[in-house]
XYZ file of C-alpha atoms in Angstrom:
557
model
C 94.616 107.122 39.963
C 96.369 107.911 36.968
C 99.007 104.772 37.775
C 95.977 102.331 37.711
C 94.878 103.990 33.925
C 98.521 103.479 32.917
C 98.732 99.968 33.756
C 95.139 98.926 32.304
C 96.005 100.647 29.804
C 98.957 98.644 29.030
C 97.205 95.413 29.399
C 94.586 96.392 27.011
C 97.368 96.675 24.719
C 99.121 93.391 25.447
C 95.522 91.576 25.272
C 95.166 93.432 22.160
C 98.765 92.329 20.310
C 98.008 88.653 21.596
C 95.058 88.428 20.024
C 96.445 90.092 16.634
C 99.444 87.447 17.049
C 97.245 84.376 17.747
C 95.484 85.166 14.513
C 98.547 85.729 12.925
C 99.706 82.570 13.835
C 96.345 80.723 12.682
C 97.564 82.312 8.842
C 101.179 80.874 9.366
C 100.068 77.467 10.476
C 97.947 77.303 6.775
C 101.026 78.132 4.729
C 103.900 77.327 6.723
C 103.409 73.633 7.805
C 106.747 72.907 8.442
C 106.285 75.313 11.671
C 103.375 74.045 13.316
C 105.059 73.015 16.236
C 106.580 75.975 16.932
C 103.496 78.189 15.911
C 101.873 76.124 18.198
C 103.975 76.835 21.020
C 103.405 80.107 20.344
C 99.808 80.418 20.731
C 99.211 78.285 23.742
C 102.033 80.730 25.408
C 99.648 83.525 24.396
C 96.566 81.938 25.384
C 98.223 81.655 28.939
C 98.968 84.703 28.650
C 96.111 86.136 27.968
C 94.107 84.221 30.134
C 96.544 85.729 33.232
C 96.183 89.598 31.886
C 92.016 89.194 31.785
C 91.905 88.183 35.012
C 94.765 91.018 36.481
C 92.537 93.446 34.794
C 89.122 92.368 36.529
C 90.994 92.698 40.079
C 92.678 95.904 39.291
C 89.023 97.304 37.494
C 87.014 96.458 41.166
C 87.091 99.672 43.067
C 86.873 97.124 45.973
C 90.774 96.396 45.427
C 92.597 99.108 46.169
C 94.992 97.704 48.418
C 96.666 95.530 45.060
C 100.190 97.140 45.842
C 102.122 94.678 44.088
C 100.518 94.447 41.295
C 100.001 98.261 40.363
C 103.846 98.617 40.510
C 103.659 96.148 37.104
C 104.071 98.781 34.938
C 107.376 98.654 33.772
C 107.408 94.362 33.277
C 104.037 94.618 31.474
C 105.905 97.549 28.794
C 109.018 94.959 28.284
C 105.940 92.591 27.563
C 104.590 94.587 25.193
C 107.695 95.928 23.358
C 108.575 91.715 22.680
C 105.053 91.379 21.340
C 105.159 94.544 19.212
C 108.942 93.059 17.754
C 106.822 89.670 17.148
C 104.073 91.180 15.423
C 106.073 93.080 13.537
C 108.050 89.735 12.612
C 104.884 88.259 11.658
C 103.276 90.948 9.684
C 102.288 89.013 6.282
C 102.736 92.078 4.192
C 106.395 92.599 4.930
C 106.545 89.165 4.720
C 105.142 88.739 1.246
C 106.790 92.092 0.174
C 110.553 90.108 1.292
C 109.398 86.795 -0.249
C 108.092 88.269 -3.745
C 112.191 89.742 -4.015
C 113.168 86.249 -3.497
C 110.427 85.124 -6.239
C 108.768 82.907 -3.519
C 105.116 83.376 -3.106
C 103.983 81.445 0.288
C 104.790 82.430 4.011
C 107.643 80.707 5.596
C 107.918 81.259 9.064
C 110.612 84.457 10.308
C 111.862 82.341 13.561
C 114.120 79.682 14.134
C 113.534 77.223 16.855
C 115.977 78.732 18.917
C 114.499 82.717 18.296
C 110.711 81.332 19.229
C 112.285 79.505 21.848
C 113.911 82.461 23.552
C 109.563 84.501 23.155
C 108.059 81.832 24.696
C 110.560 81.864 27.689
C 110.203 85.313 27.794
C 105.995 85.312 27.455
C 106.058 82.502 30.481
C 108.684 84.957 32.360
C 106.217 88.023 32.301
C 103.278 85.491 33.025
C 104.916 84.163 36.254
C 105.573 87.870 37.513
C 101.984 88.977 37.166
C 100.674 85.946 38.876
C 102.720 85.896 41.556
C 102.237 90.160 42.351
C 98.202 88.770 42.355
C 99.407 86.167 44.806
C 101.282 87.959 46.878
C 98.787 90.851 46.691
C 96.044 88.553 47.458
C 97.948 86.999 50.505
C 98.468 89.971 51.846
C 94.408 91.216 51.545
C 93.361 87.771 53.151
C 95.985 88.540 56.667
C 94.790 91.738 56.295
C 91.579 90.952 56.843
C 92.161 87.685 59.154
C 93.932 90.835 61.275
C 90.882 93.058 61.086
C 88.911 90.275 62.256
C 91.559 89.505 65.229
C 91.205 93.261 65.933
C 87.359 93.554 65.961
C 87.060 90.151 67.975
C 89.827 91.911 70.935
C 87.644 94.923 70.585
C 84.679 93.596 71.053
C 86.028 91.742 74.400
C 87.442 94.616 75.586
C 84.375 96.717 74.755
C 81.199 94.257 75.649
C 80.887 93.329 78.935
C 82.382 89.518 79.978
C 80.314 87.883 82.433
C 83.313 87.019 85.465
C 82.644 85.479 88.255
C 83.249 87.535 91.702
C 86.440 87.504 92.897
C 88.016 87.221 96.464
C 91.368 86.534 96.972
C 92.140 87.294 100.467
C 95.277 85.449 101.345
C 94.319 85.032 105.190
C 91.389 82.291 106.618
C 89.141 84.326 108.619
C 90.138 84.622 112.330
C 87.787 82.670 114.585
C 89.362 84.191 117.579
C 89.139 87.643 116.037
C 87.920 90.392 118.677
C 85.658 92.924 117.395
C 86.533 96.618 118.061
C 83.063 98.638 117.341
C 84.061 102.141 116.882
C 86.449 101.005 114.180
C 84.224 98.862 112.666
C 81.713 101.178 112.489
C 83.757 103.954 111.184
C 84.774 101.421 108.638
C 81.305 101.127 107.874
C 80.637 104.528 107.852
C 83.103 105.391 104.942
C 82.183 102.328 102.677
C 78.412 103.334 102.531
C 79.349 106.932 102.075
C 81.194 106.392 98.529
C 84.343 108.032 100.368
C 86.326 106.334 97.579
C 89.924 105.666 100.005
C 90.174 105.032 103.783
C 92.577 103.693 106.067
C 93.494 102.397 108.959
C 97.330 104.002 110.855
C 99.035 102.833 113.818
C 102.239 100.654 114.723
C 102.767 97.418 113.505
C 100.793 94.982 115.622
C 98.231 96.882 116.683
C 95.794 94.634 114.433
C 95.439 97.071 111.337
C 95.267 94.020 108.735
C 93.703 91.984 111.028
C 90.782 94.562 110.781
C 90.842 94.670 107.571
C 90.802 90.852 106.693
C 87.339 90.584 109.204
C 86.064 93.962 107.274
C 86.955 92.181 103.659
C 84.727 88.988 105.026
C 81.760 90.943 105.907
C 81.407 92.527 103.010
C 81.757 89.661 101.267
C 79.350 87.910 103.511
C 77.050 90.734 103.024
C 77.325 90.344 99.129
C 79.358 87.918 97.314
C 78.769 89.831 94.054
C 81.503 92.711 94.867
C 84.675 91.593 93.760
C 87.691 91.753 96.608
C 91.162 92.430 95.996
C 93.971 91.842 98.313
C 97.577 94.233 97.523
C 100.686 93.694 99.282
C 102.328 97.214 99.057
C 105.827 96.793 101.179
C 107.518 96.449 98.039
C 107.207 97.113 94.332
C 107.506 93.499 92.947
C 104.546 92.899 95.621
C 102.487 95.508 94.449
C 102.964 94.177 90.872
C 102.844 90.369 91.366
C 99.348 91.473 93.381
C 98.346 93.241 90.386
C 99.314 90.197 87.978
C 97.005 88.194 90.221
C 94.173 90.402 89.639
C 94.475 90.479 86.233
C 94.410 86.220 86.018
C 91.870 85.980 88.092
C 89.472 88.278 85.796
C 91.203 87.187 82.792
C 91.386 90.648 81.328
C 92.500 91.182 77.340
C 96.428 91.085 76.761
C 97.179 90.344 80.407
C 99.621 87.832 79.022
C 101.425 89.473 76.218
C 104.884 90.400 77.106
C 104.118 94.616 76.254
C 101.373 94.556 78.409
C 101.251 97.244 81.023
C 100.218 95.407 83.481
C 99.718 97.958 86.240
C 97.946 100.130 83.459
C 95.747 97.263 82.728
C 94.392 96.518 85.990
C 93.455 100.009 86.817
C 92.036 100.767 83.924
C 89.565 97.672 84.195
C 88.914 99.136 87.672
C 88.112 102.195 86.278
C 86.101 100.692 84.187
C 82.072 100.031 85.314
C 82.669 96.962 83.728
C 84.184 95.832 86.826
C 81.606 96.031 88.869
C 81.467 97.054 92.840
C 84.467 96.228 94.277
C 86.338 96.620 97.280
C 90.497 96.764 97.585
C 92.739 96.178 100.515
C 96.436 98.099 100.137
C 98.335 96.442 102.593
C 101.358 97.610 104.573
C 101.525 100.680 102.464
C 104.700 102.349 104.739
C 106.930 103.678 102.413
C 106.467 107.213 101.198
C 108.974 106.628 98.444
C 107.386 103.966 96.431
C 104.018 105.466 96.484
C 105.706 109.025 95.822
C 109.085 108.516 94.293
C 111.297 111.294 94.432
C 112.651 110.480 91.186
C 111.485 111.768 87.878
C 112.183 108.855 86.274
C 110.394 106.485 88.662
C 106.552 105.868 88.405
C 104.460 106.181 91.575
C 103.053 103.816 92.519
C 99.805 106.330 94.270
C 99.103 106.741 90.159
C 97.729 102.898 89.812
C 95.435 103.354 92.496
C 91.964 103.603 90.689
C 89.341 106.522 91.172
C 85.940 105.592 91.116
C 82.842 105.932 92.867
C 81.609 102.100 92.296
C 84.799 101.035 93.784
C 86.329 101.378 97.877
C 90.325 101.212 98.641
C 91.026 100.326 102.627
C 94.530 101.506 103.161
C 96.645 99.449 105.850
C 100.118 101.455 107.297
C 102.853 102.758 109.867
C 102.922 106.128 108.699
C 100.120 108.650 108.738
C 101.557 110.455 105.596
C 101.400 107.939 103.359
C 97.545 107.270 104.105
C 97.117 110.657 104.639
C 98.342 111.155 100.763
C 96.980 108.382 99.436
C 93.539 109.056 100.994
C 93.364 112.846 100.586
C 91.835 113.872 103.852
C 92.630 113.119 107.372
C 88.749 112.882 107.907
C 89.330 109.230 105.845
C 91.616 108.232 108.604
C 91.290 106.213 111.573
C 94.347 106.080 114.124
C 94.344 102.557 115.318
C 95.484 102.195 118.974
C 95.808 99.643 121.420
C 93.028 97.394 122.989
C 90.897 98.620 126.198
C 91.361 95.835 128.932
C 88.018 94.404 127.588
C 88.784 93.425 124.195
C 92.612 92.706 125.604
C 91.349 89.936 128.150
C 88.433 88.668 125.353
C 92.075 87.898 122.964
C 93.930 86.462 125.803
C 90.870 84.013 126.253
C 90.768 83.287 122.852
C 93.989 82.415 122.308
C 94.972 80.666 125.706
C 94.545 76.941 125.696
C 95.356 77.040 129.554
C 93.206 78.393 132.560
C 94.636 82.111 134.055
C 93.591 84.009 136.704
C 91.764 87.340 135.778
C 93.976 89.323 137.613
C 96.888 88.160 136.222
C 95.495 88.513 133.072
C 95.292 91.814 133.514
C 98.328 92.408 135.038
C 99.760 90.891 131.923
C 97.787 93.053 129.247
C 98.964 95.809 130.951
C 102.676 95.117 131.100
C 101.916 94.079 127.137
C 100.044 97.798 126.642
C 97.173 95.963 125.156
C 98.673 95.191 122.069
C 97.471 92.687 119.551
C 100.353 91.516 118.380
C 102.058 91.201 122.059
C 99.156 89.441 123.795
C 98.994 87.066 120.786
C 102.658 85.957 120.751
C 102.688 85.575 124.648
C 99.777 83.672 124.349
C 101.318 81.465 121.776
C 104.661 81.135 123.974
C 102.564 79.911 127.029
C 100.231 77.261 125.491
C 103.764 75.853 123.504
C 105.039 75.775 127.155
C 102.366 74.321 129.129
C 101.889 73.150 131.821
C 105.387 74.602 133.002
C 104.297 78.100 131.648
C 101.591 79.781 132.622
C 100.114 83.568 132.961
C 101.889 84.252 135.962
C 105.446 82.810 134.984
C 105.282 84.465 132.309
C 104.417 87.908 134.077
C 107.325 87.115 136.415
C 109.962 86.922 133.738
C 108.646 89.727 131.672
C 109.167 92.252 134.846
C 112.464 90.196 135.820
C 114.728 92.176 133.770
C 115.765 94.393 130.846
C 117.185 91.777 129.097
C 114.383 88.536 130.018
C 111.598 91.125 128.710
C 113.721 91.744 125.205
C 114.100 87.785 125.224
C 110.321 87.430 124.878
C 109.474 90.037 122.852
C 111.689 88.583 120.372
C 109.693 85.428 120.450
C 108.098 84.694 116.956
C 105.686 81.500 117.242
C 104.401 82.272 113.894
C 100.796 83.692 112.932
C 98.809 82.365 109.612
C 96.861 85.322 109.381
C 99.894 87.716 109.070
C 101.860 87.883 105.900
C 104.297 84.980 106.063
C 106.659 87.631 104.362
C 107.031 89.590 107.859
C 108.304 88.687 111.528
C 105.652 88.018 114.178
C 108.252 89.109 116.777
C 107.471 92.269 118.450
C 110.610 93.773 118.253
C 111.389 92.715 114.919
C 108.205 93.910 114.091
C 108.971 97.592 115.124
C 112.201 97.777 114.508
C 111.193 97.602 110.597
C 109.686 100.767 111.491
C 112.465 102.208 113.453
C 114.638 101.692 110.653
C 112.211 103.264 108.010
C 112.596 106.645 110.491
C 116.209 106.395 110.393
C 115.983 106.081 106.430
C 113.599 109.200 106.215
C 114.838 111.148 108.939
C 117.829 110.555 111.181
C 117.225 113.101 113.879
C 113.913 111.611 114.774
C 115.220 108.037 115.092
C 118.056 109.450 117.790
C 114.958 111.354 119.121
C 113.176 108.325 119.722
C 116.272 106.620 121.309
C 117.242 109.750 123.600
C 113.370 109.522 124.577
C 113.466 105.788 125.569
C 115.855 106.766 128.627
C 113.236 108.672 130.481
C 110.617 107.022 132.366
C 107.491 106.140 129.451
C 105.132 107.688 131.154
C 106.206 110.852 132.143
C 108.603 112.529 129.126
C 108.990 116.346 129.821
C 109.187 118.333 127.295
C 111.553 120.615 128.662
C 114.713 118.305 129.035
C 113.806 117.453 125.298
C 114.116 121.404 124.382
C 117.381 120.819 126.685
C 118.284 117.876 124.246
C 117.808 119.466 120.910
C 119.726 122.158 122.051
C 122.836 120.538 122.692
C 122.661 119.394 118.900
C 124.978 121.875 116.882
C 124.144 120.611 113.894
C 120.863 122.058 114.214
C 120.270 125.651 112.384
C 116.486 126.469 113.239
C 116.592 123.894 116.731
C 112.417 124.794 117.222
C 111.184 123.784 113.794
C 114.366 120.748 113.974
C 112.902 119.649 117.698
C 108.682 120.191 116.060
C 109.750 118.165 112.819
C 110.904 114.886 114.820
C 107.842 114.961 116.926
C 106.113 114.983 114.330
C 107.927 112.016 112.881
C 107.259 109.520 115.953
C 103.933 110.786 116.050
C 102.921 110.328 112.129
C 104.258 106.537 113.182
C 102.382 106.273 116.050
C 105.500 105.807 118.304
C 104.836 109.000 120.678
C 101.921 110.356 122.077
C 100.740 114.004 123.736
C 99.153 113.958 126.798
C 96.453 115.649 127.867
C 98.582 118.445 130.109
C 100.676 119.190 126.128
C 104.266 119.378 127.886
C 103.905 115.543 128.431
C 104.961 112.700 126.443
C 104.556 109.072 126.415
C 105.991 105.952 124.807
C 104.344 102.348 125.123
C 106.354 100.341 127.865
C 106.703 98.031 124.980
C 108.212 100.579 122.531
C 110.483 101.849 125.133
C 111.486 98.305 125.720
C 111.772 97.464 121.780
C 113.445 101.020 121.444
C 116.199 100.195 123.938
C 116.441 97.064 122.798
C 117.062 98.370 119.201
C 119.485 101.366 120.167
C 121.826 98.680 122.543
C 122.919 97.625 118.755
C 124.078 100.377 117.857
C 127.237 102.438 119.606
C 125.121 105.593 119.754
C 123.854 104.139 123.534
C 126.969 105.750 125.564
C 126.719 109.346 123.828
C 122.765 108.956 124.792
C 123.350 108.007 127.720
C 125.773 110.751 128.763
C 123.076 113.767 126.590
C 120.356 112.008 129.077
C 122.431 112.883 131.941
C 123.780 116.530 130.997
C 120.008 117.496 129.648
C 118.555 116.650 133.216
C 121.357 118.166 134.937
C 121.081 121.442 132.922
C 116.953 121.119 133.016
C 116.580 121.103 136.745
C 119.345 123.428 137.270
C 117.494 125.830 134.883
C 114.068 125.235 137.031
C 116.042 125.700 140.298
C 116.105 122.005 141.317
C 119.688 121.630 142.003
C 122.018 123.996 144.414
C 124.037 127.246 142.880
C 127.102 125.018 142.044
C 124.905 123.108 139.609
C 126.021 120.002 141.704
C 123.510 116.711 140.930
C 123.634 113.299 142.886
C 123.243 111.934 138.955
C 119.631 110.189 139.794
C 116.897 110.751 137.419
C-alpha cells in the first residue's frame, strides 16, 4: 500500500514540473526566438510525457489493478525523471535568469541550453517515457494471459465438473461365441452377485476351463439387457496390459487431460469410475494370476489392486488361476465361484458344436472323458479333427490319445488357434498350464516338485500317506507338517489338486497328470522323482505291513 502512494505520488510531481516547464517554455518562446526550435522540442517531449504519466496513474488509481507488478516497481526511474525536470526547471526559472542577465546589463531571456544540452533532456524525457510504457505493456500482457488462463481453467473445470453426455461404451475384444454352452449354476451365481451390488466377483479355476469364455457371454447379456451400462474389458497378465487397457478406457470416454504427457493415467480412469458421472458400469479383469503385480512386495512399486474402483453403481468380474489373488481382490470367498470342468452334458453339447463331422455318442463320450471335460481340451481336439477330416475322426483320435505317453503329449500340444481367446496366449493345453506350473515354481518351489512327485501315482487314487512319506524325506524341511499343508494348499488355490470325499485321497485331472509329466520330462529333476516315488512306496507299505520283515518289494506300484 504505501509503495503504490509513493509512486503516485511521484507522478503527481512529474505531471506537476511538466506542466510548470511547458509554461515556462511558452515565456521563453516570446523572448527568446532564436530557440523556438529547441523550446519546441521541449514541450512536445513533455506533452508525451505527460500524456504517458496520466494514463499510468489512472491504471495504478483502479483498485481493480492490483496485479500491475511491473509498473509499481517504477519508483526509482520515475525519481531520476523527476530530479532532470527539477535541474530543468531550475535552468529555466526566469528570476535567476533575469537576476544573471541584469549583471550582464541585458534585459530579455535568452535561452540557458545549447542544442546539444536540450538534446541530451529530450533523449532522456523519451528514455523514461519508453520505460513506463513498456512496464504498462508488459503488465497488461501479463493480466490479459492471466485471464485467457483463468478462462482455460474454468472451461477444464467445468468439463470435469458438469456432466458430458458419452455414449455407452463396450469394448469387448472377443465376437460373441455362437457355439458357447451355457453352464446355469454359474450363470446364475453370476447373476446373483451383479443384482446384489456385491461390488467384485470372480470366477477361479485352471486355464481352459472356460473362465473368460463365461465372462465374454456374461458381458453380452448385460449388455443385451441394457446397452446404457458402459463395459470395460482389462487384460491383467501384465502391467503394460493393464495400462494400455486403461489408456483405452480413457479414449473411448474422452476424459479431461487423458492426453497430456503428466497425466496419471491409471489415476484418471479410476477416479472417473468413481465418479457417478460414469454411470452403471460393468468391468471384466482378465487373467488376473499374478499376486505380485496386484500386491507388489516392493515399497516402491504401486499395486496394481489400488486402481481397481469402489463403488456401488459399478460391478468388477474377476477372471484367474489362483484363488488368492481373487480371493484378495474380491474380499470374501463368498464372491467366488470355483470353476470346474464340464458334466458329460454340456461336454457332448461343445463337442457338437464344434465338430463339423458326424461321431458316435459313445465315442464321444469316451473322448470327453479321456479329455476330463475340459473346455479348452474338447475345443482343440475338435479343431484338430475337422482340420483332418475325413482321415480323422472321433475314434482315431481316441485311439491315439490312449496309444501312448508320448502320442497323448503330441496332441495336447496342438494349438489350432481360438478367436475368442486372447491372441496374446497359447491355445495348447499344455502350454496353457504349464504358464501356470511355472507361476508355482516362481511363488513356491516345493509345491511345483509336489505337483511333479504327485503326477507319478495313479490320478485317481493319490494317498496321502506316501505323500507324508515324501515330505519327509525332504531335509530341507524344518516344520515338514505345516511345509507338506502349505504346498497343498498351493495346487489347490490353482485348482491343480483336489480332496476327495474319503480326505486322505487326492486327485489330479488325467490331463494335468499328463501336462504335468509332460512338463517335469524337461527338466532333470524326473530321475530323483522317480527314485523318491519308489523309496516313499517302499517305506509306506512297509510302514502299513504290506511288504515282508526284510522290507523286500518286487518295485511295482
Amino acid at each position: 500500500m504505501a509503495e503504490a502512494v509513493g509512486l503516485t505520488a511521484s507522478i503527481i510531481a512529474i505531471v506537476e514540473l511538466s506542466t510548470k516547464i511547458g509554461k515556462l517554455c511558452v515565456q521563453y518562446s516570446t523572448e527568446a526566438g532564436n530557440a523556438r526550435a529547441e523550446i519546441s522540442r521541449l514541450e512536445n517531449r513533455l506533452t508525451d510525457l505527460n500524456a504517458c504519466l496520466e494514463a499510468a496513474q489512472r491504471l495504478l488509481d483502479d483498485p481493480k489493478n492490483t496485479a500491475l507488478a511491473t509498473a509499481r516497481s517504477l519508483v526509482d526511474s520515475l525519481n531520476a525523471c523527476k530530479r532532470e525536470l527539477s535541474e530543468v526547471q531550475d535552468r529555466l526559472d526566469p528570476g535567476s535568469a533575469r537576476k544573471a542577465m541584469r549583471r550582464f546589463g541585458l534585459r530579455a531571456l535568452k535561452w540557458p541550453f545549447d542544442s546539444k544540452e536540450i538534446s541530451t533532456v529530450v533523449s532522456n524525457l523519451e528514455h523514461y517515457k519508453q520505460t513506463i510504457t513498456l512496464s504498462l505493456q508488459v503488465d497488461q500482457t501479463t493480466i490479459l494471459l492471466d485471464m485467457s488462463q483463468r478462462v482455460q481453467d474454468l472451461s477444464l473445470q467445468e468439463q470435469s465438473t458438469t456432466s458430458v453426455a458419452r455414449p455407452p461404451c463396450f469394448n469387448v475384444p472377443f465376437n460373441r461365441d455362437q457355439d458357447f454352452v451355457a453352464r446355469p449354476d454359474m450363470t446364475a451365481w453370476l447373476r446373483d452377485k451383479y443384482s446384489s451390488s456385491t461390488g467384485r466377483m470372480a470366477l477361479v479355476g485352471m486355464g481352459g476351463f472356460g473362465k473368460s469364455q463365461l465372462a465374454i457371454n456374461f458381458a453380452y447379456s448385460i449388455h443385451d439387457e441394457d446397452s446404457n451400462v458402459n463395459v470395460f474389458w482389462v487384460h491383467a497378465s501384465s502391467k503394460p496390459r493393464f495400462e494400455e487397457a486403461y489408456r483405452a478406457i480413457a479414449q473411448r470416454m474422452k476424459l479431461p487431460k487423458r492426453d497430456e504427457p503428466s497425466t496419471d493415467i491409471l489415476s484418471l480412469v479410476r477416479d472417473w469410475l468413481q465418479n457417478d458421472e460414469s454411470g452403471s458400469w460393468l468391468m471384466i479383469v482378465d487373467n488376473a494370476d499374478d499376486v505380485n503385480l496386484f500386491y507388489p512386495k516392493g515399497i516402491d512399486e504401486r499395486p496394481l489392486a489400488s486402481f481397481l474402483p469402489k463403488v456401488q453403481h459399478g460391478a468388477i468380474l474377476v477372471t484367474s488361476r489362483s484363488l488368492d489373488v481373487a480371493e484378495r481382490l474380491t474380499g470374501s470367498r463368498k464372491n467366488i465361484f470355483q470353476v470346474s470342468s464340464m458334466d458329460e452334458a454340456q461336454g457332448l453339447h461343445l463337442i457338437r458344436n464344434k465338430l463339423t463331422v458326424s461321431f458316435e455318442h459313445d465315442a464321444a463320450v469316451e473322448l470327453l472323458q479321456v479329455l476330463d471335460y475340459i473346455p479348452l481340451a474338447i475345443t482343440q481336439a475338435a479343431a484338430y479333427i475337422n482340420r483332418r477330416s475325413p482321415r480323422e475322426s472321433v475314434e482315431t483320435y481316441l485311439k491315439s490319445f490312449q496309444e501312448s505317453d508320448q502320442k497323448r503329449k503330441s496332441l495336447l500340444e496342438v494349438d489350432l488357434g481360438d478367436l475368442r481367446r486372447d491372441e496374446t496366449v497359447s491355445n495348447s493345453v499344455i502350454t496353457t498350464w504349464q504358464v501356470t506350473f511355472e507361476r508355482i515354481r516362481q511363488e513356491k518351489p516345493s509345491a511345483a516338485n509336489f505337483l511333479s512327485f504327485m503326477s507319478l501315482f495313479d490320478h485317481k487314487g493319490i494317498p496321502e500317506f506316501a505323500l507324508h512319506y515324501y515330505n519327509g524325506k525332504l531335509k530341507h524341511r524344518e516344520d515338514k507338517a505345516a511345509g507338506f499343508e502349505d504346498d497343498l494348499d498351493v495346487l489347490r488355490s490353482y485348482s491343480l489338486v483336489y480332496v476327495t470325499a474319503n480326505r486322505d485321497i487326492f486327485e489330479l485331472h488325467a490331463t494335468v497328470q499328463a501336462c504335468t509329466r509332460a512338463w517335469t520330462s524337461s527338466s532333470d529333476k524326473l530321475p530323483q522323482l522317480k527314485s523318491l516315488f519308489i523309496y516313499s512306496m517302499h517305506g509306506a507299505t512297509a510302514t502299513l505291513g504290506f511288504c515282508d520283515t526284510g522290507g523286500a518289494t518286487d518295485g511295482r506300484y
